[in-house]
CSV table of C-alpha atoms in Angstrom, one decimal:
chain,number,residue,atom,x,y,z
A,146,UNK,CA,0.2,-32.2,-23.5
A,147,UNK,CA,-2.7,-30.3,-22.7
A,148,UNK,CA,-2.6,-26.0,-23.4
A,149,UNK,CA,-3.2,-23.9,-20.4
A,150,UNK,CA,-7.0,-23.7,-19.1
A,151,UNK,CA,-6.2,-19.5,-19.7
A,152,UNK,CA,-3.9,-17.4,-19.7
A,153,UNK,CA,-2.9,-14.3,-17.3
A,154,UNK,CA,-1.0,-11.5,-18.1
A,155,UNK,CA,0.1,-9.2,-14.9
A,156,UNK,CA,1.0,-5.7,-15.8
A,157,UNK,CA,3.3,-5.0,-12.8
A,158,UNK,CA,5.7,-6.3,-11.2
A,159,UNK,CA,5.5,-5.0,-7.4
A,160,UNK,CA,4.2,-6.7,-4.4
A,161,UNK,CA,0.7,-6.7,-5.4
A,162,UNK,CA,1.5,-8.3,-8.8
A,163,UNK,CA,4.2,-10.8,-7.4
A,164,UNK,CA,1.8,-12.2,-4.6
A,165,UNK,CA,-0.6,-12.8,-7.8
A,166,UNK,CA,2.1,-14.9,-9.4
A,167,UNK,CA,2.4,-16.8,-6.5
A,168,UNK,CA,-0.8,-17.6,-5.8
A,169,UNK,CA,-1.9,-18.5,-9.5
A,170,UNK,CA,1.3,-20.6,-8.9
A,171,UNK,CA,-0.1,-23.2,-7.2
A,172,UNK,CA,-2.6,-24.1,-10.0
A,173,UNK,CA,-0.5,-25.6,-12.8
A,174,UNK,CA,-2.7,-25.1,-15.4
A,175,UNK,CA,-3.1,-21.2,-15.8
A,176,UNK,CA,-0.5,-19.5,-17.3
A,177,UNK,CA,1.3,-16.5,-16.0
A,178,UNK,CA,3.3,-13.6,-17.5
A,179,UNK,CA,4.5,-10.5,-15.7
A,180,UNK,CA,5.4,-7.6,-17.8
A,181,UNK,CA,7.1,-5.2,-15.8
A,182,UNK,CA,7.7,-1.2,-17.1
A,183,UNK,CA,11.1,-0.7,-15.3
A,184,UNK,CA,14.2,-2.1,-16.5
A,185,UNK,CA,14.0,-3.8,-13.3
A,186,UNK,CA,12.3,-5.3,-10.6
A,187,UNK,CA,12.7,-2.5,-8.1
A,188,UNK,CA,10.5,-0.8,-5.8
A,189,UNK,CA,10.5,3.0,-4.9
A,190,UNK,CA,9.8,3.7,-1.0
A,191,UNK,CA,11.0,2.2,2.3
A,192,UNK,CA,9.6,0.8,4.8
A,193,UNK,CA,6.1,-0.7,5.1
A,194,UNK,CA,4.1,-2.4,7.5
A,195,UNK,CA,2.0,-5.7,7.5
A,196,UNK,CA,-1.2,-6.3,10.0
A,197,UNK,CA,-2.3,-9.9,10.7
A,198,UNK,CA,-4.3,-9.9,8.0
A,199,UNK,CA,-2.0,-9.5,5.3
A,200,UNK,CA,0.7,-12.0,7.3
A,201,UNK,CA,-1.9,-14.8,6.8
A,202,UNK,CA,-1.8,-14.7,3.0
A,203,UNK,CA,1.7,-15.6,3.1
A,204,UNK,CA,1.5,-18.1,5.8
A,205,UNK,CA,-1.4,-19.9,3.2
A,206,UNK,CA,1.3,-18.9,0.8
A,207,UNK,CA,4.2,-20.9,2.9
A,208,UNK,CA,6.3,-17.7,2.8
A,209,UNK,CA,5.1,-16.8,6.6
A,210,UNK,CA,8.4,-17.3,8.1
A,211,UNK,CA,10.6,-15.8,5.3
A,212,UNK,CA,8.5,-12.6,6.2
A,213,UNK,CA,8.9,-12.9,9.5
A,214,UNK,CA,12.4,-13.3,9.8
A,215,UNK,CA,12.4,-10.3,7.6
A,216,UNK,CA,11.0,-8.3,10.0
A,217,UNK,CA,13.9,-9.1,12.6
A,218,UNK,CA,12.3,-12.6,13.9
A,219,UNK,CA,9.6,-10.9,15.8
A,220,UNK,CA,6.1,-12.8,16.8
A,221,UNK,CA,3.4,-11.9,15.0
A,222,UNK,CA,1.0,-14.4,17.6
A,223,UNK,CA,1.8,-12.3,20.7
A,224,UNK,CA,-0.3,-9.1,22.0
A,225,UNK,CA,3.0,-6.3,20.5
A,226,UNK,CA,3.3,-2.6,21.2
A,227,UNK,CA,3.0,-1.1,17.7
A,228,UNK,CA,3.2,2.4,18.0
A,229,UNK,CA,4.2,5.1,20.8
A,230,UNK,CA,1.5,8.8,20.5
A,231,UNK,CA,3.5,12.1,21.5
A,232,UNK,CA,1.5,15.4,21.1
A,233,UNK,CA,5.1,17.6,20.1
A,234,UNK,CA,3.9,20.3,18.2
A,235,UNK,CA,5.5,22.3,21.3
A,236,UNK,CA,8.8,22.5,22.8
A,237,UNK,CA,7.9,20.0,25.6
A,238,UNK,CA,6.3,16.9,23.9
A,239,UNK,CA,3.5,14.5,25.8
A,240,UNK,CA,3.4,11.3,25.9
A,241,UNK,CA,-0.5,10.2,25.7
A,242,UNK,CA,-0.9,6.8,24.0
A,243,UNK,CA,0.7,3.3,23.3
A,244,UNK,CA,-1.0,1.4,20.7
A,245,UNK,CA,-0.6,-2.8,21.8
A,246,UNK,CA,-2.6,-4.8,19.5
A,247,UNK,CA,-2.9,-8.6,18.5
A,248,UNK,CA,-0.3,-9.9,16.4
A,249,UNK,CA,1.4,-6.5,16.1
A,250,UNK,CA,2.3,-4.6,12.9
A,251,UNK,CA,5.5,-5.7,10.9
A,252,UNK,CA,7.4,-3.8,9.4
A,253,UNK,CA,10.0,-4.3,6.8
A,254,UNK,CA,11.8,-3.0,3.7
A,255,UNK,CA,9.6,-2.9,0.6
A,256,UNK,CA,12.5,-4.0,-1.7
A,257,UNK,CA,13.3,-7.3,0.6
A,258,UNK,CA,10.3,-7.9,0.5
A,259,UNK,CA,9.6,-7.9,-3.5
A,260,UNK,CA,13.4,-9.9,-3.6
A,261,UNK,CA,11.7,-12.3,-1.5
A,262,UNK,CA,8.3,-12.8,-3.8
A,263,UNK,CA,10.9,-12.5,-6.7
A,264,UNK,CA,13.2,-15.5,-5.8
A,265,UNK,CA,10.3,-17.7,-5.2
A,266,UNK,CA,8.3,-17.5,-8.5
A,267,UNK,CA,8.6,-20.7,-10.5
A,268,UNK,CA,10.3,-21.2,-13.5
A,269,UNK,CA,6.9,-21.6,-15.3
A,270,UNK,CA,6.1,-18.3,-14.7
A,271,UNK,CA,7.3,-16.0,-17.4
A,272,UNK,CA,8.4,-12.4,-16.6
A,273,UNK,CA,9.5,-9.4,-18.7
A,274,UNK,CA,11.0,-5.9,-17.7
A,275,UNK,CA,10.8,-3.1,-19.7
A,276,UNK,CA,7.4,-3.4,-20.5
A,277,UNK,CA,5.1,-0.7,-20.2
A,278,UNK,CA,2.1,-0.8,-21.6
A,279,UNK,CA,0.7,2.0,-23.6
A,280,UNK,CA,-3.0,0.3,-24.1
A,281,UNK,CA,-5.3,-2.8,-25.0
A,282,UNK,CA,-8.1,-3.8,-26.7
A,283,UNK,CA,-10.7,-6.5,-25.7
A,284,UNK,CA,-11.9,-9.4,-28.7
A,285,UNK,CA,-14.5,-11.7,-28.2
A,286,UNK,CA,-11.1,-14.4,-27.5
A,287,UNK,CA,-8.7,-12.3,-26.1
A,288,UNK,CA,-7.0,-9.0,-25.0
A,289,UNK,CA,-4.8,-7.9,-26.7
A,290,UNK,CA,-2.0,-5.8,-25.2
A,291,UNK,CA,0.2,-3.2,-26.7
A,292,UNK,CA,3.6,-1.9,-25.2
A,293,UNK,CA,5.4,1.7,-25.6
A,294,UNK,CA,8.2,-0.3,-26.9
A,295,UNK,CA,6.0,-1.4,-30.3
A,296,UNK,CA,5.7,-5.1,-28.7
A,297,UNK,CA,2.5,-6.6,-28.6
A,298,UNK,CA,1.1,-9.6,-27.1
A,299,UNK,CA,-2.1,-11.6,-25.8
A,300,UNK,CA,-4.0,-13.1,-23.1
A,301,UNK,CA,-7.4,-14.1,-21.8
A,302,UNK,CA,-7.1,-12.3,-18.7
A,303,UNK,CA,-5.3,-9.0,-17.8
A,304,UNK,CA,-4.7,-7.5,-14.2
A,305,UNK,CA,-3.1,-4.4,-14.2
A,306,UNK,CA,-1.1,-4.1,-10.8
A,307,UNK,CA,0.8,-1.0,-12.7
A,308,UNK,CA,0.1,1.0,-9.8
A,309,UNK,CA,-0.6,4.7,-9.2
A,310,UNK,CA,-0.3,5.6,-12.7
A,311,UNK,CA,-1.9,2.0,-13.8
A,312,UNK,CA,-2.2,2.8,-17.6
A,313,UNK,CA,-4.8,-0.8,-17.0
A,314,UNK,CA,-7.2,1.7,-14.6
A,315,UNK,CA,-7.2,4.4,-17.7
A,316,UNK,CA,-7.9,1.9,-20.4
A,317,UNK,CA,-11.0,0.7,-18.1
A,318,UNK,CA,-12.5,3.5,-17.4
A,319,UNK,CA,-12.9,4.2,-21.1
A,320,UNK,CA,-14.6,1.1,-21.4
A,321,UNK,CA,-16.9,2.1,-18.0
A,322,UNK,CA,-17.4,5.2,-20.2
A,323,UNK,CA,-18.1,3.8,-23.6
A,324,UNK,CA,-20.8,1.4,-22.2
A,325,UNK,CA,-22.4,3.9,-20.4
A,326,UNK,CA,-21.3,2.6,-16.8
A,327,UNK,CA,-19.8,5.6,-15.8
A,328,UNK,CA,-20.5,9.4,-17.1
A,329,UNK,CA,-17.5,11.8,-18.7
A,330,UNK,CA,-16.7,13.5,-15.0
A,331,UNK,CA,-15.4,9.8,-14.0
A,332,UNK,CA,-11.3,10.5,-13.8
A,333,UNK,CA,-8.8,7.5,-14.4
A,334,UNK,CA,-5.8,10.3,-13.1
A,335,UNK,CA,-4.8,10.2,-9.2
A,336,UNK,CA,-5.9,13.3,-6.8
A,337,UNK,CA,-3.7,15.1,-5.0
A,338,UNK,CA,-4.5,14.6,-1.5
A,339,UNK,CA,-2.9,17.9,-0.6
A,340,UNK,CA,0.0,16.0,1.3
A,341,UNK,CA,3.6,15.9,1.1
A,342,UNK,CA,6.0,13.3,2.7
A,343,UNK,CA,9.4,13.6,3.3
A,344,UNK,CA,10.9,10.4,3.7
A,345,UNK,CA,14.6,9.4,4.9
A,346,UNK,CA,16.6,6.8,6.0
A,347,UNK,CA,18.9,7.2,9.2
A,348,UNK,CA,21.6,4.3,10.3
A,349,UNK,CA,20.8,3.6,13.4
A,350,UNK,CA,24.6,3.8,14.5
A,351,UNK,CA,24.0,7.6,13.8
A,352,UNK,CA,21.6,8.2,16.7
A,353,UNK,CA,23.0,6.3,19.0
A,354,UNK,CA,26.4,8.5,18.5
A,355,UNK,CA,24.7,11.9,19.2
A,356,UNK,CA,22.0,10.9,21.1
A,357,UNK,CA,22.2,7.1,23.0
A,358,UNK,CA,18.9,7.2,25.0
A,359,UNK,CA,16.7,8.8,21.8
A,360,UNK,CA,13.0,7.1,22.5
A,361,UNK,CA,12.8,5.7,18.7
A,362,UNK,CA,16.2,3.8,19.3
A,363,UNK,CA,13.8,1.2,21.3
A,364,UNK,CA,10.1,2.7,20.2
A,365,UNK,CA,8.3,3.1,16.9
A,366,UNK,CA,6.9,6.3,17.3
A,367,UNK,CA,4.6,9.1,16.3
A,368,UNK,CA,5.0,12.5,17.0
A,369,UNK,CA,1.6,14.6,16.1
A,370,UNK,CA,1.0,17.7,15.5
A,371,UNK,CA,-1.5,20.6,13.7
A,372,UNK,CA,-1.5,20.3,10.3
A,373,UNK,CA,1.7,18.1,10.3
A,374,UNK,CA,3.1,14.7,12.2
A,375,UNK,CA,6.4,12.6,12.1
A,376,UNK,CA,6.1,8.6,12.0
A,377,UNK,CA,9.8,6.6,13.2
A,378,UNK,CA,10.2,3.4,13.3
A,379,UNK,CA,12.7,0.9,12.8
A,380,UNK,CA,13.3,-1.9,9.7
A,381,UNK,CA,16.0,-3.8,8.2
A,382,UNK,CA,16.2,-5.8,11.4
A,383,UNK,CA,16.9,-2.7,13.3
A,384,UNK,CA,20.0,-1.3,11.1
A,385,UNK,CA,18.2,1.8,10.0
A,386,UNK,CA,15.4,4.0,10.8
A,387,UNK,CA,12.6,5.1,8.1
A,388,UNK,CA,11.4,8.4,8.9
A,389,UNK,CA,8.7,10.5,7.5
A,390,UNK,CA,7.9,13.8,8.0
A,391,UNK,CA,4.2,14.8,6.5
A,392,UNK,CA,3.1,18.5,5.5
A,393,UNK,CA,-0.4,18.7,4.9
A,394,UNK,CA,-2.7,21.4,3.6
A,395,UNK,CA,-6.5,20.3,4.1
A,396,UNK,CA,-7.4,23.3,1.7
A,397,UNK,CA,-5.7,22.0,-1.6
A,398,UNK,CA,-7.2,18.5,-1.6
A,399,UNK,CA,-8.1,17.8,-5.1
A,400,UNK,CA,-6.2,20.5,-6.6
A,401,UNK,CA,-3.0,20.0,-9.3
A,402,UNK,CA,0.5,19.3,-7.4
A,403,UNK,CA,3.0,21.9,-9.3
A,404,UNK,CA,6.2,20.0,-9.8
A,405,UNK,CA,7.2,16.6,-9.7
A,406,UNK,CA,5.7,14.2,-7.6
A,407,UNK,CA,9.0,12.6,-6.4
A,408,UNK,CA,11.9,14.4,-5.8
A,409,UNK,CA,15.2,14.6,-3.9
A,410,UNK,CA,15.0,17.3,-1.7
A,411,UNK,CA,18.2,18.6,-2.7
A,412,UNK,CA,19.4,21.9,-2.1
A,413,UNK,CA,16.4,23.2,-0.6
A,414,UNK,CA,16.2,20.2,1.7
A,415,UNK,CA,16.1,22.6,4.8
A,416,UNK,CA,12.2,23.8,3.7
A,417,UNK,CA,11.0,19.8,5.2
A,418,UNK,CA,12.0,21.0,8.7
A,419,UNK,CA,10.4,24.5,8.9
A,420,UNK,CA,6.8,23.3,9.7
A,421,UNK,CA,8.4,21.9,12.9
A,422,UNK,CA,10.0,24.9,14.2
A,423,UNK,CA,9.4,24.5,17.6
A,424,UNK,CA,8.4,21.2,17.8
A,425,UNK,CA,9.5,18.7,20.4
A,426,UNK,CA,13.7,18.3,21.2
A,427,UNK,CA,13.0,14.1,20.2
A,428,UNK,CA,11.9,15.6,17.0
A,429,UNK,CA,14.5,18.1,16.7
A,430,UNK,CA,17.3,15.4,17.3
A,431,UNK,CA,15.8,13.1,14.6
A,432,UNK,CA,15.8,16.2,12.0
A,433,UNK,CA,19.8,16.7,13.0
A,434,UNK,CA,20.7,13.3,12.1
A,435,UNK,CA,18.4,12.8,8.9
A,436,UNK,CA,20.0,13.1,5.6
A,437,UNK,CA,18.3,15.3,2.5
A,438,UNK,CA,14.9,13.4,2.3
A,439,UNK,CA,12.9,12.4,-0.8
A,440,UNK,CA,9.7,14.4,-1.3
A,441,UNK,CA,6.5,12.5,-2.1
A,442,UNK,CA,3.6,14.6,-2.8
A,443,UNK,CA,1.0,11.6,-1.8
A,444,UNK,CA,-1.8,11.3,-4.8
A,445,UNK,CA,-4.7,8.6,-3.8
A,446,UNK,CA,-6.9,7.0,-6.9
A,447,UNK,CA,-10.5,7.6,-7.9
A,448,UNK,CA,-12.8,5.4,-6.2
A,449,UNK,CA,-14.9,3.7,-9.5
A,450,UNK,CA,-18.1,1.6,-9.4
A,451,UNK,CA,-16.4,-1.3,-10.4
A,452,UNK,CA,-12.5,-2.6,-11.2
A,453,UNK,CA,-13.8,-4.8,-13.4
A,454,UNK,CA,-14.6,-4.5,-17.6
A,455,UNK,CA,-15.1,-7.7,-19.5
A,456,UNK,CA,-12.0,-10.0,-19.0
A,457,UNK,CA,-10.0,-6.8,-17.4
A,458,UNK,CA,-9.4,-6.2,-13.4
A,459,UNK,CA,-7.1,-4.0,-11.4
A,460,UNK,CA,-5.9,-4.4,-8.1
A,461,UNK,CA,-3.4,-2.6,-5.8
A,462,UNK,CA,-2.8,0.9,-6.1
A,463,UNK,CA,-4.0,0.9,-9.5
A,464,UNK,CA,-7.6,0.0,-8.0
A,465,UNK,CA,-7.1,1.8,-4.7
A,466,UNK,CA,-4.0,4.4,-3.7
A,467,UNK,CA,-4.5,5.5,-0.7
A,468,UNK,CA,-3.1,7.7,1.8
A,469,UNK,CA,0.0,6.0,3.8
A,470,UNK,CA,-1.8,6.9,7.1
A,471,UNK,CA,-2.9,2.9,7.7
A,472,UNK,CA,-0.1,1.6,7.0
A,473,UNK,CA,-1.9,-0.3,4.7
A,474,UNK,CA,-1.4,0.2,1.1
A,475,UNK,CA,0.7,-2.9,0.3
A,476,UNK,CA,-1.6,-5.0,2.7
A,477,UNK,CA,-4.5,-4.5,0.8
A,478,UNK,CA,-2.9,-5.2,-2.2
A,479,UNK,CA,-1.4,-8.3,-1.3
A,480,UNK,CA,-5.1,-9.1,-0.3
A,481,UNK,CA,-6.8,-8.4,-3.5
A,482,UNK,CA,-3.9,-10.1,-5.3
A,483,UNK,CA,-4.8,-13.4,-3.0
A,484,UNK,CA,-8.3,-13.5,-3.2
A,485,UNK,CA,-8.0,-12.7,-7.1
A,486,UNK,CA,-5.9,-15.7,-7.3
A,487,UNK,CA,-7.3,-18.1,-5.0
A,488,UNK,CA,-10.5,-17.6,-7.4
A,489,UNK,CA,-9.2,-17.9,-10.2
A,490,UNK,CA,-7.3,-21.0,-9.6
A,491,UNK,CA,-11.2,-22.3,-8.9
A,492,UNK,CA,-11.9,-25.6,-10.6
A,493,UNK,CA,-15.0,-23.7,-11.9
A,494,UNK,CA,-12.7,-20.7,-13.6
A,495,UNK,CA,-12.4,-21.2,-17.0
A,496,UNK,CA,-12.6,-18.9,-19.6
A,497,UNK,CA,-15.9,-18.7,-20.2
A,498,UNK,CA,-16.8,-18.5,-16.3
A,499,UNK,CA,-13.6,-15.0,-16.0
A,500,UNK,CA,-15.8,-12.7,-16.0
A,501,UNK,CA,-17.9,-14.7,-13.0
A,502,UNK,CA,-14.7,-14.5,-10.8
A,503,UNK,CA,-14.1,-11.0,-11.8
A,504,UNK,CA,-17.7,-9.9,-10.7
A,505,UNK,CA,-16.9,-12.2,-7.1
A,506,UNK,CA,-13.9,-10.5,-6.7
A,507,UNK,CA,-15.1,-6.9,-7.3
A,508,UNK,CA,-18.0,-7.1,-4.6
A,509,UNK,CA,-16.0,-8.4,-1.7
A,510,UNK,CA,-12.6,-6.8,-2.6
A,511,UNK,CA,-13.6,-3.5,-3.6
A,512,UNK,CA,-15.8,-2.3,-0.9
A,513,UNK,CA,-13.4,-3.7,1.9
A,514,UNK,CA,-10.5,-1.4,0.6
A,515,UNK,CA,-12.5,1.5,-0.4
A,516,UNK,CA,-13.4,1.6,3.4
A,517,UNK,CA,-9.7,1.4,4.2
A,518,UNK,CA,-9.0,4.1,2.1
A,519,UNK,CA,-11.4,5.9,3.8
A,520,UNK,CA,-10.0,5.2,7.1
A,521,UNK,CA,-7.0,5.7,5.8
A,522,UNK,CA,-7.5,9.5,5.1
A,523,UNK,CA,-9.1,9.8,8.5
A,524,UNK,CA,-6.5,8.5,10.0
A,525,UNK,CA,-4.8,11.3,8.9
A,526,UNK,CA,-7.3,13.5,10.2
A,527,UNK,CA,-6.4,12.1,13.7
A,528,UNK,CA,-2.5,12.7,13.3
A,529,UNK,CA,-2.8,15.9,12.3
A,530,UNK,CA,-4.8,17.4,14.9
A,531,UNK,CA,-7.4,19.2,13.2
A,532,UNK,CA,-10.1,19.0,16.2
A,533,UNK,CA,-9.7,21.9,17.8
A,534,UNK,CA,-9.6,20.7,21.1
A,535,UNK,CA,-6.1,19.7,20.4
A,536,UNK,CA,-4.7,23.0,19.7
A,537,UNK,CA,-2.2,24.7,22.2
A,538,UNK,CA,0.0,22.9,24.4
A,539,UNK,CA,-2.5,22.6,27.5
A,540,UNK,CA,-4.8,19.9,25.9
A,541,UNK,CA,-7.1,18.2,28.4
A,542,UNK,CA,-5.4,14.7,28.9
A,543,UNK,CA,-9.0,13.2,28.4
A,544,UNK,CA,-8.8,14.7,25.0
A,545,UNK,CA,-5.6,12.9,24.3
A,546,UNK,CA,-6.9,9.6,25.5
A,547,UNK,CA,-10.0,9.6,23.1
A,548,UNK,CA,-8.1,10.6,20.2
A,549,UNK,CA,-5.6,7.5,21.3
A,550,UNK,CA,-8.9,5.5,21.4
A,551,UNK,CA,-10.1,6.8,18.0
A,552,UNK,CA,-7.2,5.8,16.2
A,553,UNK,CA,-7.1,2.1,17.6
A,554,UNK,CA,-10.8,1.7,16.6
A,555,UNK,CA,-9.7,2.9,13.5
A,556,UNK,CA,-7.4,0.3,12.4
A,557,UNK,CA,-9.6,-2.4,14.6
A,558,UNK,CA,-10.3,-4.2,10.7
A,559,UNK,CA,-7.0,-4.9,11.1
A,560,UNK,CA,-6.6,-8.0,13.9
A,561,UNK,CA,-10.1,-8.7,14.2
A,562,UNK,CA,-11.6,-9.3,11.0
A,563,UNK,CA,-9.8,-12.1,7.9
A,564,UNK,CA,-9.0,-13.0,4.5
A,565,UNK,CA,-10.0,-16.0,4.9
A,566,UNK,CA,-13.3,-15.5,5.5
A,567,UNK,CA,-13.3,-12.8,2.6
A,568,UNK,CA,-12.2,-15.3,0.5
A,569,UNK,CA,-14.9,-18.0,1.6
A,570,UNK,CA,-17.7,-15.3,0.8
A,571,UNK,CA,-15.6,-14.9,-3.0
A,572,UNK,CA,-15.9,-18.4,-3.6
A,573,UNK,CA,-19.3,-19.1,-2.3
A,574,UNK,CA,-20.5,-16.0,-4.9
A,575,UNK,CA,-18.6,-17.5,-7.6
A,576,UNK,CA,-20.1,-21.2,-7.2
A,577,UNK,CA,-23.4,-19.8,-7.3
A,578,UNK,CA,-23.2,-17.6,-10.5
């Protein structure tokens, strides 16, 4: 029996790396491992949200119903009401906005989601857990791949979807610097993007108890604010409520985070609600029936001139961390991982033609979710308020409508443009390389 036409080894083992497996799945002949750092395959955070775009990766993928039903059976074909815009950064909130959209946004538990991806990977593809790698080395053959636990192994093709702290992204931009492609001022390490999230999960049950006709009981909402905003909306088919609550100061973009990045609020958890002293009662209400919160202080990656050295890529937050303000992060990595995939499972990939489908990969992927990063962040520009038109709690309703205008045209990418068509460009470049 014939070997494998290559050999891929995924360092990660979240969404982004799973919808990889799945796709190079379909190809027989490529071999897959996934080496995964935790001693399980778990995912930190809650809830997270899938535009049309994403969706139709796993409806090529066959997994468009499991998803769906995931997110409570709702149709993602119909015009949906995604999210309700309150200006409540005063004690009498306003209601200025409802975002409908094509297809709607869906929204769902990040671990169901990876259980999902998990329980449909083929037996042929091999996965390990606690596996994190501590570096690699290219050879004219093969990488070869070190672990912190003094394991080594090999492949012909390695994808770090290791996330924020992708020890893939560090060991590439060495190469970028070696070679010249990139100067000594290029960073591997995330930025601070001078924002904090606190993020909690509230039974349902609980708010209907103290307060039955509470607006995000029926509403996925956003409360904004100066300097700070509140997003609520619903998953786990309805059962509980993820609710964040973002601090943000503009002025320390860039700069170190003192203490740890993740953290249960613990004993200080009070501190979240003081920058919404004030604030709408709907706010107020949610803050009485939220538990202590986790703290996130939200770190976005470089931007680099290409995810791509010799037979090594990145995708996911390793290649792209973003803000949380798109509700895109896992979207876009479930979209690199597809595209990666669909061209590597080329009949014209082989190993001498990787680096081909790399290069095809890194011009349409990268620029496409560079620009959602950007909107991304200015998306959090909007939610915060920081025109100053918007200050004060008599704000011209003309002002509130553009700014409820700017945001839809802002996540417009979303319904109207499609992987699909991304990944006919891909392929197109790749066949004429």
């Amino acid at each position: 029996m014939a070997g494998p036409k290559f050999r891929v080894a995924i360092c990660g083992g979240g969404i982004g790396g799973l919808t990889l497996a799945l796709t190079l799945a379909r190809y027989p002949d490529i071999s897959v491992t996934i080496y995964e750092a935790a001693k399980d395959f778990t995912e930190i955070g809650a809830g997270i949200g899938l535009w049309p775009r994403a969706l139709s990766v796993f409806q090529n993928l066959g997994l468009r119903d499991d998803i769906v039903n995931l997110a409570g059976g709702l149709d993602p074909n119909a015009p949906a009401h995604v999210f309700h815009y309150r200006k409540s950064d005063q004690p009498d909130g306003a209601s200025f906005y409802d975002l409908v959209t094509p297809g709607g946004l869906l929204r769902l538990h990040r671990a169901a989601v990876q259980q999902l991806l998990l329980a449909r990977l083929p037996s042929s593809c091999s996965a390990h857990t606690s596996k994190r790698l501590l570096s690699y080395t290219q050879h004219p053959s093969s990488v070869f791949l070190r672990f912190t636990d003094g394991s080594t192994a090999s492949c012909d093709l390695l994808v770090g979807a290791d996330g924020l702290h992708s020890a893939v992204r560090v060991g590439l931009v060495h190469e970028l610097r070696v070679r010249g492609v990139v100067g000594s001022e290029q960073v591997a390490e995330p930025r601070w993007s001078g924002e904090v999230a606190y993020r909690a999960l509230i039974p349902m049950e609980n708010i209907r108890k103290r307060y039955p006709g509470h607006r995000c009981l029926t509403t996925p909402t956003q409360f904004l604010g100066r300097d700070n905003y509140i997003l609520a909306y619903p998953i786990s088919n309805g059962t509980l409520l993820n609710f964040v609550a973002f601090t943000t100061r503009p002025e320390r973009e860039g700069t170190k985070f003192d203490g740890a990045w993740m953290a249960v609020a613990g004993g200080h958890c009070d501190d979240w609600k003081k920058p919404y002293e004030g604030w709408d009662t709907e706010v107020q209400q949610l803050f009485d029936c939220a538990p202590p919160p986790m703290r996130w202080a939200i770190h976005t990656a470089p931007q680099l001139p290409t995810w791509v050295s010799g037979r090594v890529t990145i995708l996911g937050d390793a290649a792209h961390a973003m803000t949380p303000h798109e509700g895109s992060g896992a979207g876009q990595a479930i979209e690199d991982a597809y595209l990666l995939g669909t061209l590597l499972g080329h009949p014209h990939a082989t190993r001498t033609t990787l680096p081909a489908a790399l290069a095809a990969y890194d011009r349409v992927r990268r620029p496409f979710a560079e620009s959602v990063q950007r909107k991304s962040r200015e998306n959090g520009r909007l939610f915060t308020c920081r025109r100053h038109d918007l200050h004060g709690a008599d704000v011209d309703e003309g002002v509130l409508r553009d700014l409820g205008e700017r945001i839809r045209v802002n996540w417009k990418w979303a319904w109207e443009t499609s992987v699909d068509g991304d990944v006919g460009r891909a392929v197109e470049m790749f066949e004429r390389a």
